């Protein structure tokens, strides 16, 4: 809700600014003044209030400097420049709020990887549907074919292929047998598994990933840390120099109007607003954009270092693919059997399978416009493949 309000106020300030420009161009001075005043109020009340609160805590905030600079610009007859400063500042604040919200949404979407409910196997052997968050270490969970695993655990019985791409980035499902570890949010294949919970929901791998990304949006890069360190001192120095530019010439006999104009021009130009606005929003936008594309950024520091990176060495080639298997070559080992016929038979055998390799074979057959024959006696063996009878 807060983000929507910031966007609305920034949009209103921009609209009023454009209307003021149109009114000034049409020669309607009073309408331009009204629109400029509305622009100042819409875009400046929130940063002005934040600046006053900071001043109450004995801190000179850049928000207050921005509002003061804009008001001073209007006071010396430069209402357009002040309004433009208000629009830039409020728009930047709105963009930062939107980027922060999108980052949170990208993080929240990770939580949907793990199912909310789980089939728990009770002591008497009966199954009960419970909330995944209610699972405790030592509970046994039944994972049926095609279901997402509800908790981190260890396989007790059963065998299946589990798609772990959402957690590990592995492009192909991993065979799971008794004793193997499984993760919450991963997708079970064609087999059924009984899993013993080894971590509570709050400590699962996917929960730790979520916590890591949430902390990433709160970290500050070196550039921003530097700006935060010098912002207070710079603001105080700028105000001091502005007062000096106004008071000293007056004491030396200079005229009031040009002296005030010179001092206020310096204050507007020297305001650190642009420097402050150029730090965090780009990092937040980059982290949010990466999250929407499935890339989890550890921190703003990591994003900053990535921007300076010129060479990258990868030691795991399997994670640099699209994660979707594709049939590349068909080789026949039997004389007189053509590639087309062999591929059609293989597609018939794989038609009932949910394995990604089966889909690759079927996609290749369909791409060649082959008729996929019906198969009988289909049997899937997790980790080994399928058998079926096709065309006798």
XYZ file of C-alpha atoms in Angstrom:
392
model
C 0.000 0.000 0.000
C 2.815 2.413 0.859
C 4.443 1.726 -2.504
C 1.218 2.507 -4.369
C 0.861 5.786 -2.471
C 4.409 6.859 -3.376
C 3.795 6.036 -7.025
C 0.512 7.959 -7.030
C 2.044 11.077 -5.463
C 4.992 10.970 -7.862
C 2.658 10.519 -10.847
C 0.498 13.427 -9.668
C 3.564 15.635 -9.299
C 4.673 14.749 -12.835
C 1.208 15.417 -14.311
C 0.960 18.791 -12.559
C 4.466 19.686 -13.762
C 3.517 18.905 -17.365
C 0.269 20.886 -17.022
C 2.250 23.814 -15.654
C 4.552 23.692 -18.678
C 1.537 23.609 -21.003
C -0.105 26.521 -19.182
C 3.097 28.570 -19.279
C 3.460 27.843 -23.004
C -0.132 28.999 -23.560
C 0.555 32.215 -21.660
C -1.809 31.410 -18.769
C 0.468 32.439 -15.939
C -1.962 31.976 -13.049
C -2.756 28.388 -14.122
C 0.965 27.599 -14.374
C 1.520 28.956 -10.853
C -1.342 26.843 -9.473
C -0.012 23.699 -11.153
C 3.525 24.393 -9.931
C 2.207 24.830 -6.383
C 0.334 21.542 -6.659
C 3.480 19.851 -7.988
C 5.482 21.133 -5.014
C 2.838 19.879 -2.585
C 2.311 16.446 -4.194
C 5.956 15.577 -4.652
C 7.466 17.417 -1.711
C 5.268 16.807 1.324
C 6.526 13.275 2.014
C 10.307 13.922 1.706
C 9.804 17.212 3.546
C 8.107 15.429 6.454
C 10.879 12.809 6.503
C 13.481 15.578 6.532
C 11.801 17.364 9.457
C 11.725 14.120 11.426
C 15.437 13.646 10.755
C 16.079 17.246 11.815
C 14.230 16.570 15.046
C 16.730 13.773 15.642
C 19.549 16.269 15.005
C 20.357 14.937 11.565
C 20.419 16.977 8.363
C 18.667 14.822 5.798
C 19.063 15.203 2.035
C 15.264 15.077 1.690
C 14.921 18.312 3.628
C 17.695 19.931 1.587
C 15.909 18.981 -1.606
C 12.621 20.541 -0.459
C 14.351 23.682 0.808
C 16.306 24.013 -2.444
C 13.080 23.687 -4.456
C 11.245 26.248 -2.333
C 14.165 28.658 -2.518
C 14.249 28.247 -6.297
C 10.576 29.185 -6.404
C 11.265 32.115 -4.068
C 13.826 33.621 -6.414
C 11.579 33.216 -9.456
C 12.809 29.829 -10.679
C 9.631 27.841 -10.026
C 10.253 25.618 -13.056
C 13.676 24.510 -11.808
C 12.342 23.817 -8.326
C 9.405 21.831 -9.661
C 11.721 19.799 -11.877
C 13.842 18.975 -8.813
C 10.706 17.884 -6.946
C 9.597 15.668 -9.842
C 13.018 14.027 -10.184
C 13.289 13.348 -6.463
C 9.748 12.008 -6.022
C 10.011 9.837 -9.145
C 13.279 8.359 -7.932
C 11.729 7.593 -4.549
C 8.774 5.905 -6.237
C 11.055 3.826 -8.475
C 13.081 2.751 -5.439
C 9.885 1.726 -3.632
C 8.693 -0.252 -6.665
C 12.057 -1.983 -7.003
C 12.026 -2.884 -3.312
C 8.506 -4.284 -3.616
C 9.420 -6.352 -6.660
C 12.427 -7.703 -4.801
C 10.162 -8.787 -1.954
C 7.719 -10.346 -4.441
C 10.534 -12.278 -6.118
C 11.609 -13.553 -2.708
C 8.049 -14.391 -1.674
C 7.528 -16.385 -4.876
C 10.331 -18.697 -3.766
C 8.213 -19.750 -0.811
C 5.629 -21.219 -3.196
C 8.162 -23.843 -4.275
C 7.400 -25.904 -1.175
C 3.799 -27.178 -0.841
C 1.686 -25.905 2.024
C 0.331 -29.384 2.882
C 1.960 -32.773 3.362
C 0.862 -36.417 3.783
C 2.277 -37.443 7.150
C 2.552 -41.122 8.053
C 1.449 -41.537 11.656
C 2.717 -44.124 14.126
C -0.215 -46.478 13.441
C 0.490 -46.413 9.709
C -2.379 -44.126 8.749
C -1.906 -40.998 6.687
C -3.030 -37.544 7.723
C -2.879 -34.288 5.788
C -1.071 -31.616 7.824
C 0.438 -28.195 7.229
C 4.030 -28.438 6.016
C 5.028 -25.957 8.721
C 3.720 -28.383 11.353
C 6.164 -31.133 10.345
C 8.782 -31.952 12.953
C 12.169 -33.654 12.725
C 11.589 -37.405 12.667
C 8.136 -37.262 11.033
C 7.608 -39.541 8.047
C 6.111 -38.086 4.886
C 4.674 -39.918 1.874
C 5.611 -38.371 -1.493
C 3.556 -39.638 -4.427
C 4.475 -39.424 -8.122
C 4.361 -35.875 -9.476
C 4.138 -34.249 -6.033
C 6.458 -31.601 -4.660
C 8.422 -32.632 -1.593
C 7.180 -30.796 1.500
C 10.286 -30.869 3.702
C 14.006 -31.522 3.706
C 14.617 -35.134 4.645
C 16.141 -38.533 3.973
C 14.534 -41.270 1.855
C 13.451 -44.262 3.958
C 11.756 -46.404 1.309
C 11.044 -46.227 -2.410
C 12.953 -45.052 -5.448
C 12.308 -42.194 -7.840
C 13.890 -39.472 -9.944
C 13.599 -36.025 -8.340
C 13.839 -32.754 -10.258
C 16.084 -30.539 -8.081
C 16.631 -27.753 -10.615
C 14.828 -25.202 -8.427
C 17.359 -25.756 -5.624
C 20.612 -27.034 -7.122
C 20.303 -25.978 -10.767
C 20.875 -29.558 -11.969
C 19.321 -29.829 -15.453
C 18.376 -33.502 -15.090
C 16.430 -35.324 -12.352
C 18.504 -37.095 -9.719
C 17.834 -40.740 -8.819
C 16.825 -41.091 -5.167
C 17.003 -44.339 -3.220
C 16.908 -45.134 0.541
C 19.451 -43.024 2.411
C 19.560 -40.171 -0.137
C 18.765 -36.586 0.846
C 15.821 -34.699 -0.654
C 14.886 -31.010 -0.420
C 11.627 -29.170 0.124
C 10.202 -27.670 -3.066
C 11.772 -30.226 -5.420
C 9.534 -32.242 -7.751
C 9.158 -35.991 -7.413
C 9.133 -38.124 -10.540
C 7.327 -41.383 -11.291
C 8.187 -43.280 -8.101
C 6.724 -43.110 -4.594
C 8.930 -42.155 -1.640
C 8.683 -42.280 2.126
C 10.836 -39.504 3.570
C 11.941 -38.853 7.146
C 12.018 -35.128 7.953
C 15.498 -33.969 8.981
C 14.912 -30.189 9.208
C 11.932 -28.072 10.300
C 10.328 -25.876 7.634
C 12.036 -22.710 8.899
C 15.480 -24.301 8.424
C 14.948 -25.941 5.031
C 17.225 -25.114 2.122
C 14.547 -23.096 0.329
C 13.765 -21.148 3.528
C 17.436 -20.315 3.941
C 17.595 -19.149 0.315
C 14.624 -16.860 0.976
C 16.286 -15.446 4.098
C 19.508 -14.910 2.160
C 17.791 -12.929 -0.595
C 15.835 -10.878 1.946
C 19.085 -9.908 3.618
C 20.534 -9.090 0.202
C 17.990 -6.297 -0.328
C 19.034 -4.764 2.998
C 22.785 -4.764 2.369
C 24.604 -1.738 1.028
C 27.308 -1.657 -1.602
C 30.604 0.143 -1.090
C 29.408 3.127 -3.106
C 26.303 3.576 -0.974
C 28.227 3.129 2.272
C 30.585 5.890 1.123
C 27.662 8.163 0.247
C 26.051 7.492 3.642
C 29.305 8.398 5.399
C 29.829 11.695 3.596
C 26.183 12.730 3.112
C 25.746 14.253 6.570
C 29.070 16.097 6.528
C 28.582 17.224 2.945
C 25.093 18.557 3.698
C 26.328 20.529 6.698
C 29.247 21.886 4.668
C 26.951 22.872 1.817
C 24.590 24.762 4.134
C 27.569 26.465 5.775
C 28.997 27.623 2.445
C 25.544 28.800 1.314
C 25.168 30.946 4.427
C 28.687 32.281 3.939
C 27.940 33.208 0.314
C 24.908 35.134 1.535
C 26.173 36.780 4.735
C 29.766 37.721 3.816
C 28.925 39.735 0.665
C 26.161 41.550 2.558
C 28.636 42.523 5.264
C 30.935 43.834 2.544
C 28.149 46.013 1.136
C 26.792 43.869 -1.734
C 23.174 44.261 -2.868
C 20.591 41.878 -1.372
C 18.921 40.537 -4.523
C 21.996 39.363 -6.493
C 23.626 38.051 -3.303
C 20.562 35.972 -2.424
C 20.305 34.720 -6.001
C 23.987 33.698 -6.008
C 23.727 31.865 -2.671
C 20.526 30.052 -3.597
C 21.927 29.055 -6.997
C 24.897 27.501 -5.248
C 22.614 25.635 -2.844
C 20.527 24.173 -5.671
C 23.518 23.170 -7.782
C 25.537 21.778 -4.862
C 22.647 19.779 -3.393
C 23.691 16.093 -3.127
C 20.255 14.891 -4.226
C 21.452 13.493 -7.553
C 24.360 11.633 -5.976
C 22.134 10.076 -3.313
C 19.472 9.115 -5.857
C 22.061 7.419 -8.058
C 23.166 4.834 -5.474
C 20.622 2.368 -4.114
C 17.821 2.342 -6.767
C 20.026 0.748 -9.465
C 21.103 -2.027 -7.090
C 17.528 -2.718 -5.980
C 16.329 -2.779 -9.581
C 19.132 -5.159 -10.583
C 18.443 -7.530 -7.646
C 14.701 -7.535 -8.386
C 15.262 -8.135 -12.110
C 17.663 -10.985 -11.349
C 15.138 -12.538 -8.956
C 12.415 -12.463 -11.610
C 14.752 -14.378 -13.932
C 15.581 -17.024 -11.331
C 18.965 -15.607 -10.281
C 19.389 -15.089 -6.535
C 21.799 -12.286 -5.668
C 23.561 -12.627 -2.326
C 23.916 -8.910 -1.639
C 24.259 -5.473 -3.188
C 27.995 -5.898 -2.669
C 27.943 -8.993 -4.882
C 25.966 -7.100 -7.526
C 28.503 -4.275 -7.455
C 31.390 -6.722 -7.820
C 29.573 -8.463 -10.670
C 29.430 -5.151 -12.505
C 33.211 -4.955 -12.327
C 33.733 -8.564 -13.439
C 35.360 -9.153 -16.825
C 35.989 -12.930 -16.713
C 34.087 -15.791 -15.080
C 35.253 -19.397 -14.606
C 32.543 -22.066 -14.212
C 33.387 -25.494 -12.844
C 30.002 -27.129 -13.383
C 28.925 -27.268 -16.995
C 25.585 -28.899 -16.239
C 24.221 -25.694 -14.755
C 25.007 -23.576 -17.808
C 22.325 -25.163 -19.970
C 18.652 -24.292 -20.322
C 17.832 -27.302 -18.162
C 15.657 -28.823 -20.912
C 17.126 -31.985 -22.538
C 17.049 -32.154 -26.338
C 17.645 -35.179 -28.580
C 20.787 -34.531 -30.602
C 21.638 -37.730 -32.500
C 20.023 -41.084 -33.260
C 22.370 -44.031 -33.846
C 21.149 -47.487 -34.836
C 23.044 -50.611 -33.828
C 20.938 -53.015 -35.903
C 21.422 -53.436 -39.651
C 18.363 -52.594 -41.710
C 16.757 -50.452 -38.983
C 16.450 -46.813 -39.982
C 16.729 -43.819 -37.663
C 13.136 -42.776 -38.306
C 11.717 -46.173 -37.344
C 13.912 -46.443 -34.262
C 12.936 -42.970 -33.097
C 9.235 -43.713 -33.622
C 9.508 -46.910 -31.518
C 11.430 -45.075 -28.791
C 8.822 -42.305 -28.742
C 6.059 -44.904 -28.407
C 7.825 -46.475 -25.437
C 8.441 -43.082 -23.795
C 4.947 -41.688 -24.411
C 3.643 -42.726 -20.981
C 6.697 -41.495 -19.076
C 6.975 -38.170 -17.195
C 10.788 -38.100 -17.367
C 12.414 -35.073 -19.096
C 14.407 -37.433 -21.343
C 11.139 -39.035 -22.436
C 9.778 -35.617 -23.386
C 12.949 -34.942 -25.366
C 12.465 -38.139 -27.380
C 8.783 -37.347 -28.014
C 9.576 -33.766 -29.039
C 12.166 -35.028 -31.528
C 9.696 -37.494 -33.049
C 6.997 -34.847 -33.373
C 9.464 -32.380 -34.877
C 10.068 -34.943 -37.647
C 6.316 -35.532 -38.092
C 6.607 -39.202 -37.088
C 3.548 -41.197 -36.101
C 3.998 -42.315 -32.477
C 2.737 -45.896 -32.128
C 0.859 -47.154 -29.087
C 2.848 -49.099 -26.503
C 1.882 -51.964 -24.197
C 3.422 -53.403 -21.056
C 4.904 -50.089 -20.015
C 7.137 -50.286 -16.927
C 9.159 -47.413 -15.477
C 12.210 -48.139 -13.344
C 13.472 -44.975 -11.594
C 17.107 -44.398 -12.354
C 17.208 -47.086 -15.072
C 14.652 -46.192 -17.745
C 11.474 -47.700 -19.210
C 10.482 -50.882 -21.012
C 7.478 -51.355 -23.286
C 6.260 -53.365 -26.262
C 5.772 -51.341 -29.468
C 4.534 -52.812 -32.785
C 5.113 -56.304 -31.428
